[in-house]
Structures are given as structure tokens and as C-alpha cells.
mmCIF file of C-alpha atoms in Angstrom:
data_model
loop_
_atom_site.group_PDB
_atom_site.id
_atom_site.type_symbol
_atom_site.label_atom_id
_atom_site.label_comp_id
_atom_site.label_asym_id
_atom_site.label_seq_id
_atom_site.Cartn_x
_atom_site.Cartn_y
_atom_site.Cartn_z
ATOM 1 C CA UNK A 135 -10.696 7.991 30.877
ATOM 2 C CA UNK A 136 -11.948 10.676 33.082
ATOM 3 C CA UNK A 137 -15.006 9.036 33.153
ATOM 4 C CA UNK A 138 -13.751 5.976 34.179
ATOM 5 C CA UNK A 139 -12.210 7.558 37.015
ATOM 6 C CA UNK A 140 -14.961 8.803 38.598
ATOM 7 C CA UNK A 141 -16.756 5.471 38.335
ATOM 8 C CA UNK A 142 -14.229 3.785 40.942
ATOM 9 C CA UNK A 143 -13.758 6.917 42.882
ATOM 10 C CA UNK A 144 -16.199 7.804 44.221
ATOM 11 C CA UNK A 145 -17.596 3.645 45.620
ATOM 12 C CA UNK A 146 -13.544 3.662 46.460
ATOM 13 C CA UNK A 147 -13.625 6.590 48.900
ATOM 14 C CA UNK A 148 -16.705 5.674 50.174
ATOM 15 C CA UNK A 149 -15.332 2.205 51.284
ATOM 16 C CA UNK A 150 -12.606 3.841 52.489
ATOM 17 C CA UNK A 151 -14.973 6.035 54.748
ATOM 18 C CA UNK A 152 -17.203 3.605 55.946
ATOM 19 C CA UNK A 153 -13.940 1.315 57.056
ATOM 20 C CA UNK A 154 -12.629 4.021 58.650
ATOM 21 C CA UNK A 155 -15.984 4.725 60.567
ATOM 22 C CA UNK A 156 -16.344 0.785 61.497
ATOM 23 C CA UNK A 157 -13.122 0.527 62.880
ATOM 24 C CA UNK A 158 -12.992 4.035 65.033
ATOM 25 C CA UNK A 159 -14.579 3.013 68.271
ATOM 26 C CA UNK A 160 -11.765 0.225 68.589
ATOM 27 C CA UNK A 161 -9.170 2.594 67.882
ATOM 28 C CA UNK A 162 -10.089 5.143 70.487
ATOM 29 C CA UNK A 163 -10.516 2.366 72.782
ATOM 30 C CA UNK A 164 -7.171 1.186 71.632
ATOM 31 C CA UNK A 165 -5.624 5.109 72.680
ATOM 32 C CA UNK A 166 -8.026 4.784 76.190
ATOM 33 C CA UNK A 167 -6.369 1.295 77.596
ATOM 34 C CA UNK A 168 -3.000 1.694 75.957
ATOM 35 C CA UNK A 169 -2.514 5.405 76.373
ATOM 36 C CA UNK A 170 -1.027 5.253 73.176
ATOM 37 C CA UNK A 171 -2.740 5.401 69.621
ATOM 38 C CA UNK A 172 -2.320 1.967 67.986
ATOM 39 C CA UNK A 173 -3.840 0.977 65.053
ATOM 40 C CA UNK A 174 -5.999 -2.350 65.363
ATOM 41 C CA UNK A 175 -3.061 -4.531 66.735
ATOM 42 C CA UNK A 176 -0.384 -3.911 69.080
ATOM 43 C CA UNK A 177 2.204 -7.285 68.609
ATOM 44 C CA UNK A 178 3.965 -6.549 65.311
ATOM 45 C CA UNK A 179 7.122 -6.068 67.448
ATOM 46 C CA UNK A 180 6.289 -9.165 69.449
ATOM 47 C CA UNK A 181 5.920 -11.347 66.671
ATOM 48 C CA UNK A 182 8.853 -9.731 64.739
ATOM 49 C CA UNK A 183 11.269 -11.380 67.437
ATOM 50 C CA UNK A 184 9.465 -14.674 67.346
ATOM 51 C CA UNK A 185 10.575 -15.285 63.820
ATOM 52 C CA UNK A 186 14.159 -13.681 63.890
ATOM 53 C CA UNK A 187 16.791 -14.035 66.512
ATOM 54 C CA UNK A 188 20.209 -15.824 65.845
ATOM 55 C CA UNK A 189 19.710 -19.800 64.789
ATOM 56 C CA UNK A 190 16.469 -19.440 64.173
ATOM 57 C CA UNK A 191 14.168 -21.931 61.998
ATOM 58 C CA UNK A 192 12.063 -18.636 60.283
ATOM 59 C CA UNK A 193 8.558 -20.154 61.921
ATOM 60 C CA UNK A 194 8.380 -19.007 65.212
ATOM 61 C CA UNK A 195 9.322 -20.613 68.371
ATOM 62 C CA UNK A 196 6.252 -20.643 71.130
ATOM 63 C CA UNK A 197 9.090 -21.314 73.989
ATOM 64 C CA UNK A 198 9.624 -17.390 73.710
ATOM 65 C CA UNK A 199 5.725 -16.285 73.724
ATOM 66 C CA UNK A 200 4.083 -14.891 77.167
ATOM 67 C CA UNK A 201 1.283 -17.580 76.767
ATOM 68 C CA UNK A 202 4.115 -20.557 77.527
ATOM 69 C CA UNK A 203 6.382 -19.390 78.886
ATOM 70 C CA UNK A 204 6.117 -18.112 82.519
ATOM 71 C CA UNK A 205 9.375 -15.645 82.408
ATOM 72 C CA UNK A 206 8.214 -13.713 79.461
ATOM 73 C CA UNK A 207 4.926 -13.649 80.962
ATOM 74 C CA UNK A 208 6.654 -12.346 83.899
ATOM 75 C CA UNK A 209 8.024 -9.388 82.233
ATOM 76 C CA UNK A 210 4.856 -9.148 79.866
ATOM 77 C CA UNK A 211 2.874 -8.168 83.248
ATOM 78 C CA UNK A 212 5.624 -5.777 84.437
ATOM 79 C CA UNK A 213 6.273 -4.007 81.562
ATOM 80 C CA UNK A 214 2.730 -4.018 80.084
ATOM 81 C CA UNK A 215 1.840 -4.494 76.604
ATOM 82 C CA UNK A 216 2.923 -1.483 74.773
ATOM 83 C CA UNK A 217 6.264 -1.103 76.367
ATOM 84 C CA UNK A 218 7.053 -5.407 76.109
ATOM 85 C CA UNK A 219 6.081 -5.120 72.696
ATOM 86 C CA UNK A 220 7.894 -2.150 72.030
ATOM 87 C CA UNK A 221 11.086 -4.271 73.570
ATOM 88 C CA UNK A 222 10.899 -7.045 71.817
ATOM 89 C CA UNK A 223 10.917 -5.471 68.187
ATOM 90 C CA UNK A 224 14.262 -3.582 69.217
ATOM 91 C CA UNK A 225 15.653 -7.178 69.598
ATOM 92 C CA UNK A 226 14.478 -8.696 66.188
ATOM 93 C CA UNK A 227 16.262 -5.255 64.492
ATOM 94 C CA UNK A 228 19.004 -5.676 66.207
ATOM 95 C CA UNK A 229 19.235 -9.432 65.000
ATOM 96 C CA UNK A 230 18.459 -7.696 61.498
ATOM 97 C CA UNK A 231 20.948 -5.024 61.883
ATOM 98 C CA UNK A 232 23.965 -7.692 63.099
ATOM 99 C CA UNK A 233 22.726 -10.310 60.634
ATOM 100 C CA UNK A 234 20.988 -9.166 58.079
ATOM 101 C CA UNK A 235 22.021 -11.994 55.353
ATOM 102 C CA UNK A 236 20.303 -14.657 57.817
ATOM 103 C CA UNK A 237 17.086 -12.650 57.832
ATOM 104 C CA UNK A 238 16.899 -12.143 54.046
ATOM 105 C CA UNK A 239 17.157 -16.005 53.951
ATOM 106 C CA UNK A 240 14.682 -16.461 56.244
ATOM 107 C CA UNK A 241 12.406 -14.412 54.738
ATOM 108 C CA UNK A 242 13.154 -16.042 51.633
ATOM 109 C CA UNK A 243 12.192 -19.404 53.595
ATOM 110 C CA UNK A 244 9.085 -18.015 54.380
ATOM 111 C CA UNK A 245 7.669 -16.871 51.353
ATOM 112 C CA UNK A 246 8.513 -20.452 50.595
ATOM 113 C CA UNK A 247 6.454 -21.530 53.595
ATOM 114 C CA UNK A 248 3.752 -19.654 53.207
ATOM 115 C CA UNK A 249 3.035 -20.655 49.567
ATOM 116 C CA UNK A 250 4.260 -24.584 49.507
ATOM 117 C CA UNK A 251 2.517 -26.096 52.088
ATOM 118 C CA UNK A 252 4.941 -26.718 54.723
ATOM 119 C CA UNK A 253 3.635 -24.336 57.329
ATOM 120 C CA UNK A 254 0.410 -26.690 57.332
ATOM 121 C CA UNK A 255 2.187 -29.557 58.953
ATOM 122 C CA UNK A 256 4.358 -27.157 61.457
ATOM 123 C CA UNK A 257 3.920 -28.370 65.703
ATOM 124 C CA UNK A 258 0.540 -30.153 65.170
ATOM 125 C CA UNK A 259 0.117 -33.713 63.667
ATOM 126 C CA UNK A 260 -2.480 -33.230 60.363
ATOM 127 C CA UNK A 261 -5.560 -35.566 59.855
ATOM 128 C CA UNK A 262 -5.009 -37.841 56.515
ATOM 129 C CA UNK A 263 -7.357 -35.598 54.244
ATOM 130 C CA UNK A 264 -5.026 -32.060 55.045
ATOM 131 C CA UNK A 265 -2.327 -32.959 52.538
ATOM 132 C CA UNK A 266 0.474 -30.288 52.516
ATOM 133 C CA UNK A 267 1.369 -30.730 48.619
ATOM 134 C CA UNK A 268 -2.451 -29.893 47.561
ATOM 135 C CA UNK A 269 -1.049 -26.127 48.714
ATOM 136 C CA UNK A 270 1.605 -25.659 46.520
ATOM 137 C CA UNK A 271 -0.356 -27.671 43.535
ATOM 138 C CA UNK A 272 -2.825 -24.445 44.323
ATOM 139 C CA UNK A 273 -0.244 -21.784 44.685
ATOM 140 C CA UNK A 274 1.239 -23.372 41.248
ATOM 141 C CA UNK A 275 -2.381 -23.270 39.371
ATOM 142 C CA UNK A 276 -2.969 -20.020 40.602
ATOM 143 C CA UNK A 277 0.240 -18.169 38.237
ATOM 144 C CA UNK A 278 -1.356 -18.739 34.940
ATOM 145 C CA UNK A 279 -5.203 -18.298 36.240
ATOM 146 C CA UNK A 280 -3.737 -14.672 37.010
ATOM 147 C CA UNK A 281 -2.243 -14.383 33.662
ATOM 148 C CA UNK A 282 -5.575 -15.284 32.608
ATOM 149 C CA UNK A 283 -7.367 -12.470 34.332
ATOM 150 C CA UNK A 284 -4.720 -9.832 33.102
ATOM 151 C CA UNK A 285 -5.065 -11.068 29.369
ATOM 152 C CA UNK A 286 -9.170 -11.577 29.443
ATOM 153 C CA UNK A 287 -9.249 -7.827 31.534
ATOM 154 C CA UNK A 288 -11.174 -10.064 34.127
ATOM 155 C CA UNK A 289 -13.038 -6.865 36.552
ATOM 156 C CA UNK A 290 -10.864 -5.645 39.381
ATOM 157 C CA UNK A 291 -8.137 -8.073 38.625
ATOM 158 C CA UNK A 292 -5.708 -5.681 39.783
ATOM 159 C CA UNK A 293 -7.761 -5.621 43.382
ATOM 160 C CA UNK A 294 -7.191 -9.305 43.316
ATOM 161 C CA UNK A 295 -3.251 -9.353 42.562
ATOM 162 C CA UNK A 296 -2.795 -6.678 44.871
ATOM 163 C CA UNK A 297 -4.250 -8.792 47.715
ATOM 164 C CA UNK A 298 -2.060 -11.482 47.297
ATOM 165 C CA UNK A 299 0.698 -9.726 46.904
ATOM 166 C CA UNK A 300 0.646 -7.197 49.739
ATOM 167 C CA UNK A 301 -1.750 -9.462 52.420
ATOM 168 C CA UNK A 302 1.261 -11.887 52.916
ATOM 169 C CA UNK A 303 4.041 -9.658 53.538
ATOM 170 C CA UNK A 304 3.565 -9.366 57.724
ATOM 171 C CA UNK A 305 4.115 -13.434 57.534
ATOM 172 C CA UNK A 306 6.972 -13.450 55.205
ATOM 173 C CA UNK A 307 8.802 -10.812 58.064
ATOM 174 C CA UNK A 308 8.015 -12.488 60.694
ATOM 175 C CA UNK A 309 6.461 -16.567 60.344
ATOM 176 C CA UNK A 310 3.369 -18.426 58.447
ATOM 177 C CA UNK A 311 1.089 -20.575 60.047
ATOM 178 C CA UNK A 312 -1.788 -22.373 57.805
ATOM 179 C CA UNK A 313 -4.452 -20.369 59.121
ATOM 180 C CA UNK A 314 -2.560 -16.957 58.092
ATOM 181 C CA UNK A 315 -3.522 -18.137 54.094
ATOM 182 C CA UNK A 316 -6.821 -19.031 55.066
ATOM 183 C CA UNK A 317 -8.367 -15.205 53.572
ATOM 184 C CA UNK A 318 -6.441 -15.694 50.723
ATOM 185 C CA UNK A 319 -8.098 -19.347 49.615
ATOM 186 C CA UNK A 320 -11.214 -17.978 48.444
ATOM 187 C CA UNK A 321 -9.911 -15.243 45.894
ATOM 188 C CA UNK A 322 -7.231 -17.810 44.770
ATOM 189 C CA UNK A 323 -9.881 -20.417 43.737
ATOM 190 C CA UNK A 324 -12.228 -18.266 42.407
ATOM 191 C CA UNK A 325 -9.068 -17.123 40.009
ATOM 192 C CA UNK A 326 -8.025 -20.773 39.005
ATOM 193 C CA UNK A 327 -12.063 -21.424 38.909
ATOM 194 C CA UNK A 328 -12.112 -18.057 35.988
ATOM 195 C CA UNK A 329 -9.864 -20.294 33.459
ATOM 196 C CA UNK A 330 -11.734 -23.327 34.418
ATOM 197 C CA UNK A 331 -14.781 -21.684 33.270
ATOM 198 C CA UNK A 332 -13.240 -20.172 30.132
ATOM 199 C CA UNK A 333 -11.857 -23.592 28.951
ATOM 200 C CA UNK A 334 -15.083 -25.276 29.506
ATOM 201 C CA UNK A 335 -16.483 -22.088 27.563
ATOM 202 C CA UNK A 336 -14.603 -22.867 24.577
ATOM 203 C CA UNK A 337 -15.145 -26.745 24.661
ATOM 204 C CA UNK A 338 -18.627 -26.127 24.424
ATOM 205 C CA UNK A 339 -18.368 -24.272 21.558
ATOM 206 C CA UNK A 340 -16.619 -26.157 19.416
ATOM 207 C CA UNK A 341 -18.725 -29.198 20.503
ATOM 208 C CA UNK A 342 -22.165 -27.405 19.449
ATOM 209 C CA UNK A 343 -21.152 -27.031 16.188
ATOM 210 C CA UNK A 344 -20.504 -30.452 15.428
ATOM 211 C CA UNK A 345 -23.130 -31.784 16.680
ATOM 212 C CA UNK A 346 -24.990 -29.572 15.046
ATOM 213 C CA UNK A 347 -23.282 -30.500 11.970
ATOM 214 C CA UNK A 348 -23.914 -34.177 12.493
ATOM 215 C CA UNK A 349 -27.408 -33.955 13.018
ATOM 216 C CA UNK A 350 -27.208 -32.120 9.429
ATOM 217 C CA UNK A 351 -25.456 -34.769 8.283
ATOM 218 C CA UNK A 352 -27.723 -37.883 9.226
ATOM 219 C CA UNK A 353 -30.388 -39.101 6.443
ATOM 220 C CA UNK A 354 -34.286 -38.569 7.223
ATOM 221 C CA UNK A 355 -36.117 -41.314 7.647
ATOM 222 C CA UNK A 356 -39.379 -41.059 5.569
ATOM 223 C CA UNK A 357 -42.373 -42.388 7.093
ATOM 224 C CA UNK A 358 -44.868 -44.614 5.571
ATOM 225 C CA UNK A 359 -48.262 -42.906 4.684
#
């Protein structure tokens, strides 16, 4: 076991340094035009009020974001980033704090949205071939391909269940658009594509045999001297 350890140790903490080296320059730049230190993104807060205030639908409303509307804008530009952001995410916990049985069901909604579909057909009208129900058939195949994994010990498994369950979590606070699941599609079909593989696997062996056995089975024809 000790072994073991060290063979995922030390390539872990070496990922961990190099991400942390890639991402520096952008987080002292970050600390140089925000006079603040802010990791990556700034608009948690921001986006935290989109999705919660009283009456609202759990998806976000664009009528309250700087980009249309010109009195948030407004007070974007005087208050500057930091400090409107900073505003905005007292409002959505104070909507938590005063109604905090509305934001459990929307969050609730929006692990629903996020997972079925419906966020894929949210503001924009969708060409024929995006069909909203092929997302939930996917999120449904995808529950026994990862009891698949766990029972077959399929490598790094755990990497994969941890992704999808802690990469959503932001969205299911605040709202889900399509493109949100978009890093999550390849690791979920290369899971449902792992049983796939297995079935096919085992067809093929049980196949081979009998043909094997039928070729066995057929009579020799003798040819004439």
C-alpha cells in the first residue's frame, strides 16, 4: 500500500505544481488591476444574484447583467468590478438568508437542469439535430457505466466521479447553461463507451467458441485423387 502511494504522489504533486506555476502570472496580474488577490475569476458574487432573488425561475435572468442592461452597467462602471461584484453576492445571501426554502428548491431545479436537458433549449431557438432529451438519455446511461468502472476497478475511476460530481456544483448555486456541461461530455462518453466495450468483449467471446465449435463439427470433404 505504501508503495502504491508513492506511485500517485509524487505525478499528483507535480501536477499540482506545474498548475500552480501556469496559472501564476494571471493571478498576480489579477492582484495588479484589481488591487485585490482573486483567484482566476472575479463574478461568483455576480452570478450568485443572477440565479437567486425572490420569484426567480433558477436560470438566470440577462435583464439584471451589466452587458444589457444600461443601469447595472451604470453602477458596474462606478463601483468597479471588485466592489459591484462584491455587492451583488450580499444580495443573493440575503435572498438565501430570508428565503432559504426557495433557494434549496431552486437548486434542486438546477441540478435537474443541468443534467436533463432543459437548459439546452433556454432563450435561444435550437436547430432540429440539438434534441434536449438525447441529454438526459446520456446523463441516464452514464449511472450504471460508473457502476461499471467501480466494479471492473476501471484506472482513476475515482478522478472521473469526482469530476462530475464536484465540476457542477458552481451551476447548481447559481444557473446552467448548455455550454457549462460541455467539459463534462467527453469523460461521460468515454464512461458509457467502457461498458460498451466490455459487452462487445464478452459477445465476442462466446461467439468464437462456437464457431469454432461448428467448424469442428462440419464433415471433410475428401477429394478425389
Amino acid at each position: 500500500m505504501h508503495l502504491r502511494k508513492k506511485d500517485w504522489l509524487r505525478p499528483a504533486l507535480t501536477s499540482l505544481l506545474v498548475c500552480i506555476i501556469v496559472i501564476s502570472p494571471w493571478l498576480v496580474r489579477n492582484r495588479i488591476v484589481f488591487g485585490h488577490w482573486v483567484f482566476l475569476r472575479s463574478n461568483f458574487g455576480a452570478e450568485f444574484a443572477l440565479g437567486n432573488y425572490p420569484a426567480s425561475f433558477g436560470r438566470g435572468w440577462g435583464g439584471k447583467h451589466p452587458s444589457g442592461n444600461l443601469k447595472e452597467y451604470a453602477d458596474y462602471k462606478q463601483k468597479g468590478e471588485v466592489a459591484y461584484v462584491q455587492s451583488k453576492q450580499k444580495l443573493g445571501m440575503q435572498f438565501v438568508r430570508e428565503s432559504p426554502g426557495e433557494f434549496i428548491t431552486l437548486s434542486a431545479r438546477r441540478v435537474l437542469y443541468f443534467w436533463d436537458g432543459s437548459a439546452m433549449g433556454y432563450r435561444v431557438p435550437l436547430p432540429w439535430y440539438w434534441v434536449p432529451s438525447s441529454f438526459a438519455v446520456i446523463s441516464f446511461l452514464l449511472l450504471p457505466a460508473l457502476l461499471v468502472a467501480h466494479r471492473k476497478k476501471l484506472p482513476a475511476w475515482q478522478m472521473f466521479f469526482g469530476a462530475l460530481l464536484l465540476y457542477p456544483l458552481p451551476y447548481y448555486l447559481t444557473y446552467s447553461q448548455v455550454r457549462y456541461r460541455h467539459v463534462l461530455e467527453p469523460i461521460i462518453l468515454l464512461l458509457i463507451a467502457y461498458p460498451g466495450v466490455e459487452v462487445f468483449s464478452k459477445l465476442q467471446s462466446v461467439v468464437r467458441p462456437v464457431d469454432a465449435l461448428a467448424t469442428l463439427s462440419t464433415p471433410t470433404k475428401i477429394q478425389p485423387s
